[in-house]
Coordinates of C-alpha atoms in Angstrom, one line a residue:
M1 CA 0.0 0.0 0.0
N2 CA 1.3 3.4 -1.0
I3 CA 1.6 6.1 1.7
T4 CA 0.4 9.5 0.7
P5 CA 2.2 12.6 2.2
I6 CA -0.1 14.9 4.1
T7 CA 0.4 18.2 5.9
L8 CA -0.7 19.1 9.4
A9 CA -3.2 21.5 7.9
E10 CA -4.6 18.8 5.6
F11 CA -4.8 16.4 8.5
S12 CA -6.6 18.9 10.6
L13 CA -9.2 19.3 7.8
L14 CA -9.5 15.5 7.5
I15 CA -10.4 15.1 11.2
K16 CA -12.4 18.3 11.5
T17 CA -15.7 16.5 11.9
A18 CA -14.3 13.2 13.2
T19 CA -15.1 11.6 16.6
V20 CA -12.2 10.7 18.8
I21 CA -12.5 7.0 19.8
H22 CA -9.3 6.5 21.8
S23 CA -6.7 8.7 23.3
K24 CA -3.4 7.8 25.1
N25 CA -0.7 9.8 26.8
G26 CA -2.5 13.0 26.1
R27 CA -2.8 12.4 22.4
D28 CA -5.8 11.4 20.2
R29 CA -4.9 8.0 18.7
I30 CA -8.0 6.7 16.9
F31 CA -10.7 8.6 15.1
E32 CA -14.0 7.8 13.4
L33 CA -14.3 10.0 10.3
A34 CA -17.6 11.4 9.0
D35 CA -17.9 8.7 6.4
G36 CA -17.7 6.0 9.0
T37 CA -14.2 4.8 8.3
I38 CA -11.5 4.6 11.1
L39 CA -8.2 6.5 11.2
K40 CA -5.5 5.1 13.4
L41 CA -2.4 7.0 14.5
F42 CA 1.2 5.5 14.6
Y43 CA 3.5 8.0 16.2
G44 CA 7.2 7.8 16.1
K45 CA 8.2 10.6 18.5
N46 CA 11.4 11.9 16.9
N47 CA 11.6 9.0 14.4
L48 CA 9.2 8.8 11.5
N49 CA 10.7 5.6 10.3
R50 CA 9.7 3.9 13.5
A51 CA 6.1 5.0 12.9
K52 CA 6.3 3.6 9.3
R53 CA 7.6 0.3 10.5
R54 CA 4.8 -0.1 13.0
A55 CA 2.1 1.0 10.5
K56 CA 3.5 -1.4 7.9
R57 CA 3.4 -4.3 10.4
F58 CA -0.2 -3.4 11.3
I59 CA -1.2 -3.6 7.6
C60 CA 0.9 -6.8 7.0
N61 CA -0.5 -8.6 10.0
S62 CA -4.1 -7.8 9.0
Q63 CA -3.5 -9.2 5.6
R64 CA -1.8 -12.3 6.9
L65 CA -4.6 -13.0 9.3
Q66 CA -7.2 -12.8 6.5
K67 CA -5.1 -15.2 4.4
K68 CA -5.4 -17.6 7.3
D69 CA -9.2 -17.0 7.3
F70 CA -9.3 -14.9 10.4
E71 CA -11.3 -11.7 10.2
S72 CA -9.5 -8.5 10.8
I73 CA -9.3 -4.9 9.7
I74 CA -9.2 -4.0 6.0
P75 CA -6.8 -1.0 5.2
I76 CA -8.0 1.5 2.7
S77 CA -5.2 4.1 2.6
A78 CA -2.2 5.5 4.5
Y79 CA -1.0 9.0 5.2
D80 CA 2.5 10.3 6.1
C81 CA 2.5 13.4 8.2
S82 CA 6.3 14.1 8.5
E83 CA 5.7 17.4 10.2
D84 CA 4.3 15.4 13.1
N85 CA 6.4 12.2 12.8
S86 CA 3.1 10.3 12.3
I87 CA 1.6 7.7 10.0
Y88 CA -2.2 7.4 9.8
I89 CA -3.9 4.2 8.6
R90 CA -7.5 4.5 7.4
Y91 CA -9.6 1.3 7.4
Q92 CA -13.2 0.2 7.2
K93 CA -15.0 0.2 10.6
L94 CA -15.6 -3.4 11.7
P95 CA -19.0 -4.5 12.7
G96 CA -19.8 -6.1 16.1
T97 CA -19.3 -5.5 19.8
S98 CA -16.1 -6.0 21.8
L99 CA -16.0 -9.1 24.0
D100 CA -15.5 -7.0 27.2
A101 CA -19.1 -5.9 26.8
L102 CA -20.4 -9.4 26.2
L103 CA -18.5 -11.9 28.3
K104 CA -19.7 -11.0 31.9
N105 CA -21.6 -14.0 33.2
N106 CA -21.8 -15.5 29.7
T107 CA -20.4 -19.0 30.0
P108 CA -21.4 -20.2 26.4
L109 CA -19.6 -17.2 24.8
L110 CA -16.6 -17.7 27.1
E111 CA -16.3 -21.3 26.0
K112 CA -16.7 -20.3 22.3
T113 CA -13.9 -17.7 22.8
A114 CA -11.6 -20.3 24.2
H115 CA -12.2 -22.5 21.1
F116 CA -11.5 -19.5 19.0
I117 CA -8.2 -18.7 20.8
Y118 CA -7.2 -22.4 20.5
S119 CA -7.8 -22.1 16.8
L120 CA -5.5 -19.1 16.6
H121 CA -2.8 -21.0 18.4
Q122 CA -3.2 -24.0 16.1
H123 CA -2.7 -21.8 13.1
G124 CA 0.5 -20.4 14.6
I125 CA -0.9 -17.0 15.5
Y126 CA 0.4 -15.5 18.7
F127 CA -1.5 -12.2 19.3
R128 CA 0.6 -10.4 22.0
D129 CA -2.2 -7.9 22.7
L130 CA -4.8 -10.5 23.2
H131 CA -7.6 -9.2 25.5
P132 CA -11.4 -8.9 25.4
G133 CA -11.2 -5.3 24.1
N134 CA -9.3 -6.4 21.0
I135 CA -11.8 -9.0 19.8
L136 CA -15.2 -8.1 18.3
L137 CA -18.1 -10.5 17.8
W138 CA -20.6 -10.0 15.0
D139 CA -22.9 -12.5 13.3
E140 CA -21.3 -15.5 15.1
K141 CA -17.8 -14.4 13.9
F142 CA -14.8 -13.1 15.8
Y143 CA -12.9 -10.1 14.5
L144 CA -9.3 -9.1 15.6
I145 CA -8.4 -5.5 15.9
D146 CA -5.3 -3.5 16.9
V147 CA -3.2 -6.3 15.3
Q148 CA 0.1 -4.5 15.4
N149 CA 1.7 -7.0 17.7
V150 CA 1.2 -10.4 16.2
N151 CA 3.7 -13.2 15.8
F152 CA 3.2 -15.9 13.1
H153 CA 4.8 -19.3 13.8
W154 CA 5.3 -21.8 10.9
L155 CA 3.6 -24.5 13.0
K156 CA 1.3 -24.1 16.0
V157 CA 2.2 -21.8 18.8
P158 CA 4.5 -23.6 21.4
T159 CA 2.6 -24.8 24.5
R160 CA 4.4 -22.4 26.9
R161 CA 3.4 -19.4 24.7
Q162 CA -0.2 -20.7 24.5
I163 CA -0.5 -20.7 28.2
K164 CA 1.1 -17.3 28.5
N165 CA -1.3 -16.0 25.9
I166 CA -4.3 -17.4 27.7
T167 CA -3.1 -15.7 30.9
T168 CA -2.7 -12.4 29.0
F169 CA -6.3 -12.7 27.9
L170 CA -7.8 -13.6 31.3
F171 CA -5.6 -11.2 33.4
N172 CA -5.6 -7.7 31.9
R173 CA -5.6 -4.6 34.1
S174 CA -8.3 -2.9 32.0
F175 CA -10.7 -5.8 32.5
K176 CA -9.8 -6.8 36.1
S177 CA -13.4 -7.4 37.2
L178 CA -14.5 -9.2 34.1
F179 CA -13.4 -12.8 34.9
S180 CA -13.9 -14.8 38.1
K181 CA -11.9 -17.9 39.2
A182 CA -14.8 -20.0 38.0
D183 CA -14.5 -18.3 34.6
H184 CA -10.8 -19.2 34.5
K185 CA -11.7 -22.9 35.0
V186 CA -14.5 -22.7 32.3
F187 CA -12.0 -21.2 29.9
I188 CA -9.3 -23.8 30.5
N189 CA -11.7 -26.7 30.3
A190 CA -13.1 -25.4 27.0
Y191 CA -9.6 -24.8 25.6
A192 CA -8.6 -28.4 26.7
Q193 CA -11.7 -29.7 25.0
S194 CA -10.6 -28.1 21.8
A195 CA -7.2 -29.7 22.2
Q196 CA -8.9 -33.1 22.9
L197 CA -6.9 -33.4 26.2
N198 CA -7.7 -36.2 28.6
P199 CA -8.5 -35.4 32.3
R200 CA -4.8 -35.7 33.4
Q201 CA -3.6 -33.5 30.6
T202 CA -6.3 -31.0 31.4
S203 CA -5.2 -30.9 35.1
L204 CA -1.6 -30.3 34.0
L205 CA -2.7 -27.5 31.8
M206 CA -4.6 -26.0 34.7
E207 CA -1.6 -26.2 37.0
K208 CA 0.7 -24.6 34.4
F209 CA -1.9 -21.8 33.9
K210 CA -2.0 -21.2 37.7
I211 CA 1.8 -20.7 37.7
F212 CA 1.6 -18.2 34.8
A213 CA -1.4 -16.5 36.4
Q214 CA 0.5 -16.0 39.7
K215 CA 3.4 -14.4 37.9
R216 CA 1.1 -12.2 35.8
C217 CA -0.7 -11.0 39.0
Q218 CA 2.7 -10.1 40.6
L219 CA 3.7 -8.2 37.4
L220 CA 0.4 -6.3 37.4
E221 CA 0.4 -5.9 41.2
W222 CA -3.0 -7.5 41.1

């Protein structure tokens, strides 16, 4: 995808009637434009090339996910604002609702989510920013967003990284009150079911998960 140069004045005009969806560190990061498309900022501080690398990785990851039959964002265009050391990616707004708004006390959906994440791992997809806010559900399909940090393995994701990824999903500071200990057990059992693990293997998976969970809680000062 070609990146179109844009001035700060042109950018200001572009977002004049936009709605800010997400801000971070005092800066607006994601906008919804008047036509319903989304504009996402990649900021390089004092290094525009850093922003370009992150933006290109975002585009490449979304394309690779779709080639593996996983739904993700569809980039439309990209803008280079060198005055601001920023790259902006414009893409179609995805349908659906994020899982953080749907999973509370919803055991069937939690089990379905575990099956989906197992499928990601089996296809070698390690989504480092995996959490309920980065997965949308619409028409019985899951959609992945904010896919800048995705690793693709040639084979399935190694077991240790699978468990680490599960822990990242279930223990996120922004969604601290979303999951209970009972939910953790439901998720692990559903994941084990997808993997066709026997009871002993499931127990081992649960024990490994508890070890990772304890470390994660210490890291987050849970």
